[in-house]
Structures are given as C-alpha cells and as structure tokens.
XYZ file of C-alpha atoms in Angstrom:
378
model
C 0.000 0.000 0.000
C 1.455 3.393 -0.978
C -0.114 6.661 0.147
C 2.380 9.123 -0.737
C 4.383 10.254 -3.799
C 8.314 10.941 -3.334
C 10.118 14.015 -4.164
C 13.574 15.588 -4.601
C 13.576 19.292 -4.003
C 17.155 21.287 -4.603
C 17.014 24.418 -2.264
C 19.378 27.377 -2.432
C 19.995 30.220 -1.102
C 22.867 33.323 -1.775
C 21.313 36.872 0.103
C 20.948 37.750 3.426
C 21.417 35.039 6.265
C 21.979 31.793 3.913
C 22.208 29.339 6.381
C 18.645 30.771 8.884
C 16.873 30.787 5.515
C 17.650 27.427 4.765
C 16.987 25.987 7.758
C 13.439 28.043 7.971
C 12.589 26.751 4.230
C 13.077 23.171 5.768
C 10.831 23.642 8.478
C 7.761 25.071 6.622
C 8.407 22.607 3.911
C 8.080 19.517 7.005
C 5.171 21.720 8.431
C 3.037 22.652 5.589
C 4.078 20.031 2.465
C 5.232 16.394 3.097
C 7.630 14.648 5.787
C 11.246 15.414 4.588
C 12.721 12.231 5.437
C 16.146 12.607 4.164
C 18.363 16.140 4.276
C 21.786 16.472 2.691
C 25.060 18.487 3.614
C 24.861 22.187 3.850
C 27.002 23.131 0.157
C 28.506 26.573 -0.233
C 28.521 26.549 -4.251
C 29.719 29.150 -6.788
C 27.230 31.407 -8.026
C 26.353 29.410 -11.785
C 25.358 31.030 -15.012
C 25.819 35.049 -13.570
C 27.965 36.730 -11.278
C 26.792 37.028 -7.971
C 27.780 36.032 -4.316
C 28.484 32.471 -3.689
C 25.647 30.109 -2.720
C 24.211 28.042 0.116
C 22.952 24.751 -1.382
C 21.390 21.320 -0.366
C 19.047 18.996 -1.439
C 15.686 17.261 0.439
C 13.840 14.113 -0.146
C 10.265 14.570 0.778
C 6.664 12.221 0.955
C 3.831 14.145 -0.103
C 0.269 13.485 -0.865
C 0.425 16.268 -3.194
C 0.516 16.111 -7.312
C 3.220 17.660 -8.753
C 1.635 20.832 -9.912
C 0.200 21.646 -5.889
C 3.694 21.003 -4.706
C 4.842 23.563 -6.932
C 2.426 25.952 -6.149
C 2.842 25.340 -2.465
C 6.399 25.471 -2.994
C 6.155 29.070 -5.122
C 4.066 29.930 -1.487
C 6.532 29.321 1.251
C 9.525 31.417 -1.366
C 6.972 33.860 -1.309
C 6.741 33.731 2.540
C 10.642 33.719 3.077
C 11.029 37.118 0.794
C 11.442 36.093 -2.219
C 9.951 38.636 -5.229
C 10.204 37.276 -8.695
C 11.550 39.502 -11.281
C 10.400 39.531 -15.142
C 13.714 39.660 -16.674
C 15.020 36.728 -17.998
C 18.316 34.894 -17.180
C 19.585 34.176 -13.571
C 19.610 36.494 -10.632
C 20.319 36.812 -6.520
C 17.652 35.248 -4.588
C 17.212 34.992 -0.832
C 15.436 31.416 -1.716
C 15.274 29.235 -4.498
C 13.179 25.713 -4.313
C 13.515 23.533 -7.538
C 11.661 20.392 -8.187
C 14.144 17.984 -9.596
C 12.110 14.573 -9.184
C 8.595 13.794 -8.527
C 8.574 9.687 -8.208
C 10.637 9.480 -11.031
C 7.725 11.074 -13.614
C 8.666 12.878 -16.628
C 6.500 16.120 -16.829
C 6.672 18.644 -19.401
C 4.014 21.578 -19.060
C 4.198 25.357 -19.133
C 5.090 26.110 -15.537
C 6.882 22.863 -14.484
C 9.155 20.359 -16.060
C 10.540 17.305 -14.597
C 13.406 15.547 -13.746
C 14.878 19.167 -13.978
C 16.428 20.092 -17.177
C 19.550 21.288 -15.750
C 20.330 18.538 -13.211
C 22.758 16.951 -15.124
C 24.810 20.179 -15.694
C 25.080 21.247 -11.746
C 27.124 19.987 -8.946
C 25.519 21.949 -6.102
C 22.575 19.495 -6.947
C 24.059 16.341 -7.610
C 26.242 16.322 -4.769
C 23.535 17.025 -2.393
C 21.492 14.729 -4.427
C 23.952 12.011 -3.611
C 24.015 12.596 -0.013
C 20.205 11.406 0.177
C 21.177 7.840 -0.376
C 18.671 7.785 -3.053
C 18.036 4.821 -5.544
C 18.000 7.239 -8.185
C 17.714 6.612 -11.349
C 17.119 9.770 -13.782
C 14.198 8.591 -15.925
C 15.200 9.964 -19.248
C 18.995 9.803 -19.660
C 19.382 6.359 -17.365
C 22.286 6.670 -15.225
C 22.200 7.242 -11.547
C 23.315 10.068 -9.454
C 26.812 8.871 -9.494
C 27.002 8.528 -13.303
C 25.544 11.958 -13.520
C 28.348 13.362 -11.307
C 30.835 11.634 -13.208
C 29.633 12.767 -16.567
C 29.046 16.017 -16.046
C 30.739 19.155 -17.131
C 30.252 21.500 -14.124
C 33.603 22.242 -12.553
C 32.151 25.266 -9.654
C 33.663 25.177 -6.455
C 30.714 23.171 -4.326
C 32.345 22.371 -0.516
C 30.876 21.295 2.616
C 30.183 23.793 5.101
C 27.971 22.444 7.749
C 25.172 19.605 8.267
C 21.719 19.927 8.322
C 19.018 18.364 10.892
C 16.027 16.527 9.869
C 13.566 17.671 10.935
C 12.182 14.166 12.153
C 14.810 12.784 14.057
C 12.963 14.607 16.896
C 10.535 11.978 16.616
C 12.507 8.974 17.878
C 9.824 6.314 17.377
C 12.473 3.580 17.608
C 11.881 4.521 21.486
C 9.049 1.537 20.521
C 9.476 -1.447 19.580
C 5.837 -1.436 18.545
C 3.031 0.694 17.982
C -0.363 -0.329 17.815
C -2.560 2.495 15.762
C -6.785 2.097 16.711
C -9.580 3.634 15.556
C -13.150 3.159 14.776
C -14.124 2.327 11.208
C -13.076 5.174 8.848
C -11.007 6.717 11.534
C -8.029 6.656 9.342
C -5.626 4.156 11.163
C -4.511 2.380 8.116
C -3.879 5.509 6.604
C -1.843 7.101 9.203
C -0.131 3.598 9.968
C 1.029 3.627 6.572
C 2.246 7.122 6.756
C 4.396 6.632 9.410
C 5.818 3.682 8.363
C 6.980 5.203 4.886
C 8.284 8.065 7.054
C 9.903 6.387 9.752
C 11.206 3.293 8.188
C 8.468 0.822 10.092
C 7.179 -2.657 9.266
C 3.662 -2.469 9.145
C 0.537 -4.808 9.719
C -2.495 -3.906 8.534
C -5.382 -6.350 9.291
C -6.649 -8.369 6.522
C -10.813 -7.582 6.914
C -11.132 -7.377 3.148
C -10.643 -10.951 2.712
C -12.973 -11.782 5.328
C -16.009 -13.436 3.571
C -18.976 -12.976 6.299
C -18.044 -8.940 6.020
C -20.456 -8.154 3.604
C -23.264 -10.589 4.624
C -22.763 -9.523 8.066
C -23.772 -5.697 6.580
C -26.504 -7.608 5.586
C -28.150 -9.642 7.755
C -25.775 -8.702 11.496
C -28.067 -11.676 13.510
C -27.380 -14.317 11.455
C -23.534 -13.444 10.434
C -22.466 -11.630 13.703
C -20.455 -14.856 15.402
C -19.378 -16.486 12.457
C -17.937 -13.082 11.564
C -16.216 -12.282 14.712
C -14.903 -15.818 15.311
C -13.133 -15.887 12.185
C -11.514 -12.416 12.628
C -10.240 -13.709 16.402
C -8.422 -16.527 14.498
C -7.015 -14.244 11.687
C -5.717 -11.681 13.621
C -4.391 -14.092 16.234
C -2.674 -15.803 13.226
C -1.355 -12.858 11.421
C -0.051 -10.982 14.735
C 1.591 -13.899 16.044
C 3.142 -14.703 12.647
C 4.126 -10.913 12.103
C 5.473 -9.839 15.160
C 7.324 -13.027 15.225
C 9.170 -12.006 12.525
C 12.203 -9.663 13.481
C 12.760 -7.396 10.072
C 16.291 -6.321 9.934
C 15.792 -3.372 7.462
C 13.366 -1.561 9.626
C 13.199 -0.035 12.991
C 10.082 -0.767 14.581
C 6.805 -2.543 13.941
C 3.448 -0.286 13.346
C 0.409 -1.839 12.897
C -3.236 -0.913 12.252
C -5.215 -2.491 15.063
C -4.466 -4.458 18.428
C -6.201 -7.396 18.918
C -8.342 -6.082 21.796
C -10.351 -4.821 19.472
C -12.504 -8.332 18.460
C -13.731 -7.818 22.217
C -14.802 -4.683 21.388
C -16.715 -5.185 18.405
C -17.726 -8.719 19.232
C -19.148 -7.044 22.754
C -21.564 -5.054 20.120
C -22.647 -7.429 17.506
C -23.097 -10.684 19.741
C -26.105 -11.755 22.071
C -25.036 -12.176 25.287
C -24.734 -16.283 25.261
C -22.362 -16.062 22.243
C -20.298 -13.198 23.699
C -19.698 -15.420 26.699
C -18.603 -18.282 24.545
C -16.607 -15.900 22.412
C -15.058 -13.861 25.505
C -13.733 -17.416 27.205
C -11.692 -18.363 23.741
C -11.026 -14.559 23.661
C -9.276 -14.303 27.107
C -7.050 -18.329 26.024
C -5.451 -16.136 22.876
C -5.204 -12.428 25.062
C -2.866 -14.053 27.418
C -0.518 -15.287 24.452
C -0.298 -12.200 22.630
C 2.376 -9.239 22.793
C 1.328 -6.092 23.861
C 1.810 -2.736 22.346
C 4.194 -0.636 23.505
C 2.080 2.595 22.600
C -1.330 2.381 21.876
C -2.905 5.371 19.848
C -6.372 5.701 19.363
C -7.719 8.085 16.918
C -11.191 9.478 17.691
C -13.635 10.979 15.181
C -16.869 12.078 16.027
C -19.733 9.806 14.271
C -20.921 12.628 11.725
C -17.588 12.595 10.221
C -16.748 8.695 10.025
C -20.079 8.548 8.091
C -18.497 10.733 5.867
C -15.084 8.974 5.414
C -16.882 5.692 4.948
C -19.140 7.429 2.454
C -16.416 9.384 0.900
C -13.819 6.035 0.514
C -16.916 4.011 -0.884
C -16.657 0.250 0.123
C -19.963 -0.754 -0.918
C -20.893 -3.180 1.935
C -19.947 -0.590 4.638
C -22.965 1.961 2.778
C -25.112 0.900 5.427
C -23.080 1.376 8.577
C -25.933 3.359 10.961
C -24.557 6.077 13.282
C -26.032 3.757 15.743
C -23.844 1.072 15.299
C -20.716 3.239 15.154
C -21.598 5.599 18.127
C -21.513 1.797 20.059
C -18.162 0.718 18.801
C -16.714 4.205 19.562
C -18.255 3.968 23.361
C -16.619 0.513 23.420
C -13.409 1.968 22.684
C -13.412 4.370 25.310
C -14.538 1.665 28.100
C -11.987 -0.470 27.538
C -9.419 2.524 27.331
C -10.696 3.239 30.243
C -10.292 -0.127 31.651
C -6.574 -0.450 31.237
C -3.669 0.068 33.670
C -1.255 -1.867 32.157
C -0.866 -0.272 28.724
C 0.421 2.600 27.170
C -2.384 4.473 25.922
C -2.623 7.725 23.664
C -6.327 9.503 22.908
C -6.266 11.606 20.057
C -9.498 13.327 18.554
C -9.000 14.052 14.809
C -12.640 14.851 14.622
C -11.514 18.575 13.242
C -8.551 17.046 11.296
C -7.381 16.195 8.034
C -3.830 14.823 8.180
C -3.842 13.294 4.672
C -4.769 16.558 3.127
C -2.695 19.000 5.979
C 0.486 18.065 6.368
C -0.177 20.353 9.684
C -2.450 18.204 10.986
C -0.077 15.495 10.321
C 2.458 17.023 12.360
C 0.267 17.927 14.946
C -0.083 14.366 15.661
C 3.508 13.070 15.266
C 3.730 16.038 17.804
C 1.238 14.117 20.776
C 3.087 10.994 20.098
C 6.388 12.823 20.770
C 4.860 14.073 23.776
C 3.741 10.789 24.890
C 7.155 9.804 25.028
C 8.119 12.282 27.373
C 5.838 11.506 29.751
C-alpha cells in the first residue's frame, strides 16, 4: 500500500542570512508540504550562469500526498513567505530562496510552468552532490544513469564544498523509542492511513489487518443476527494468526513494527454485535489467545466524532460498509473508550481528529507526530 508520492527538491539560497533561511525553508516545507525524510550536507557553491555572491545549497527528499503541480504551487508559497519577489527579466539572478523540483517519483512532466526531472540537473554539482548525499536509488528517468554517473559525466567544474550539516527535521521523533506501535480507531477513523504514513516516514514494518478478505463482512452488513459470530470468530483466528506470525518475525531493514489495530479490538466489536450467550462463549476463547499475545508498547487511538466517520466511509466508498448506521458506530466508539478506560497496564494515547485532516494538511499530520512525541516524554 502506498499513500504518498516521493520528491527531490534542490534548495538554495545566496542573500541575506543563507544558512537561517535554509533551515526556515526546511521547516515550513516539514510543516506545511510532506515529511522530509532525508536532508543532505549544507554546500557553499559558486554562483552558476551570472555573477553574484556564492551560494548556500542542499538537497531534500520529501513524501507528499500532493501532485506535482500543488507542490509547486505550495512550494512558489513558502519562497513567497521567506522574501522572495520574482523579477520579469530573464536569465539568472540573486535570490534569498530558491526551491527547484528535480524529481517527482521518477515522472517525466513537461508543461508550461513545471518540467521534470529538472532540465539542468545533469549540468550542476551543487545538486548532484547534495542529491547524492540522500542515499537515493535514483535513477534519472530519461537519460538512465544514476546520481553517481551523472556526477561523473558532467561538465560543471564550480567550487561546491561542505560547510555544515543539516538536521532533519524528524529525528525529533525517535519512534524507535518503541518497539511497537499499535494504531486504533473506529471504522473510517483513518488508522490504516496514518499507519502507513508513518511507516513510509519512519522506516516501520507495518501490519495492517486483513478484513477485506474476510467473507462474512459483507453478509454480516446484511443480515448482522445471522452473520455476527461467524464473523467475529473468524476475525479472532485471523488476527491471532497474522499478529503472532508478524510480530514473530524480526525485520532487519526496519526499525520498529506499526500496525493498524491491536487485537483487543474483536472484544470490542464482538461485545456489540453478539447476544449475550455467544459473547460469553466468544469472551472465554477470547481471554485463552489475550494471554498469548504481545502487547503494544504505545497504543494510539484516533477518535472521530460519528458525523464525520459517516463521511469517510461514504467518501472512501466500500460498498458493503454503505449501510453502517450512526447507531452502530456511536456503540463501537463507546466501546473503545470503556476499555481505554479499563486499562492500567498499557500505554495508551487519545487523540481526537474529529476537526482534522492529516492526509490533506500536512499540519495536521504534524500535529499528531507532535502528541506521540509528547507521549514519550511523559
């Protein structure tokens, strides 16, 4: 599952305070764009193509949910906030801030206002060295060679040196503080979306649980009485199976495990949807698999009021969830909360995302990265 698009931005910089603008670019760019997940070295370059004082350069490797032409304009915004004022003559001139798109997941786009991979990136040091330091696997779509065959073909011979490194912006977020992190929410809350996010971000292994393939889903939408147990029994087994099997599995590539639900939650909804004979049956085999299972070392559980899950599960269009009452989800979201309630022996985060968009605000996004950060502290 992939929920964002990658992108190389080249950043310089050659009036005023280099180095503060820079550094304030990144931050708006992590605040208000996509996660930048990879910085290079800090580059003081020649000024190229005009004479002018010498440049501050580096390059950033960003996720974003946004298309290529929005991360430009978003992009023209935050130059625009920084001081920058775009002049009509043509050729090259001093700016306090200059943000280049030089790959957008490895597209080629050719338009009026944007073209990509950058027509110049072959010809300039002060972005292929940067470019380098990302630790990329680059591959530049039209002329085929990689970053380090473009440095060694090209032609460019400015003085580009080190000067200083940069921080990224997310190592504040040390989520390898967890070994795992278990991401809840009701349905359409937007924990697979988020666990996802996160795990592109912050190189994690993920589990997302595997309801699609359940076959009583959509007849339990349909009739819940007749379906409810048979449904609920055979999601018990399947996440028992695919947690166990998962976490199980040590991943040496990534850092820490996120996944999309903890297994407490077949009490919950199996607490709603069962009569009270098969809940006790279902709670005794429940309690025989609890004891055996790992717990989370953070649990997070994202609250959205029930007018606005109806209109994420209206909005993402699954037809057998069309029929989800308000009813039904005000219950699982009250079961939730009990059990949170409940627990003394887990790690637990609450945080309402009612009033929240963090697929489409990269603010909001942050703002939540933020109360898990802050969780940590604690």
């Amino acid at each position: 599952m992939k929920v964002q698009n990658q992108a190389i931005l080249s950043i310089g910089s050659n009036q005023g305070d280099r180095l503060d603008t820079i550094q304030k670019c990144i931050q708006l760019i992590q605040l208000e764009i996509g996660t930048v997940f990879s910085i290079s070295k800090l580059y003081e370059t020649t000024s190229w193509g005009f004479e002018s004082e010498s440049f501050y350069n580096c390059a950033l490797a960003i996720h974003t949910h946004k298309s290529a032409q929005k991360l430009l304009s978003e992009l023209l915004k935050i130059e625009k906030k920084l001081g920058r004022v775009r002049v009509s003559q043509e050729g090259y001139h001093p700016r306090i801030i200059d943000i280049d798109i030089v790959s957008y997941e490895n597209e080629i786009i050719s338009s009026a206002s944007l073209v990509v991979p950058h027509p110049q990136l072959q010809n300039r040091l002060f972005v292929l060295l940067p470019m380098k330091d990302l630790k990329l696997d680059y591959k530049h779509p039209i002329l085929q060679k990689s970053t380090q065959e473009l440095i060694d073909s090209c032609q460019d011979t400015s003085s580009c040196k080190v000067v200083s490194n940069l921080q990224l912006p997310i190592e504040k977020y040390d989520f390898q503080h967890y070994n795992y992190i278990a991401i809840e929410g009701n349905i359409g809350a937007g924990k697979t979306t988020l666990s996802e996010k996160i795990a592109q971000d912050f190189n994690a292994k993920t589990i997302f649980e595997r309801f699609a393939d359940n076959p009583f889903l959509p007849k339990f939408y349909k009739d819940q009485n007749r379906y409810a147990f048979p449904l609920e029994m055979s999601f018990l087994a399947d996440r028992y199976q695919q947690l166990s099997d998962d976490l199980a599995q040590f991943d040496l590539f990534k850092d820490f495990v996120v996944a999309d639900y903890h297994i407490f939650k077949s009490l919950i909804f199996a607490k709603v949807t069962l009569q009270d004979d098969e809940f006790r049956l279902y709670k005794t085999m429940f309690d025989i698999i609890y004891k055996e299972m790992p717990k989370p070392d953070l649990y997070v559980y994202l609250y959205q009021n029930t007018n606005r899950l109806l209109q994420n599960i209206k909005r993402r269009g699954r037809s057998y969830e069309q029929d989800i009452s308000a009813d039904y989800l005000d219950k699982i979201n009250k079961g939730y909360l009990d059990y949170i309630n409940t627990q003394t022996n887990l790690n637990v985060l609450i945080i309402d995302v009612s009033d929240r968009d963090f697929v489409k605000n990269q603010s909001d996004y942050v703002f939540i990265l933020d109360e898990i950060r802050k969780k940590m502290d604690v």
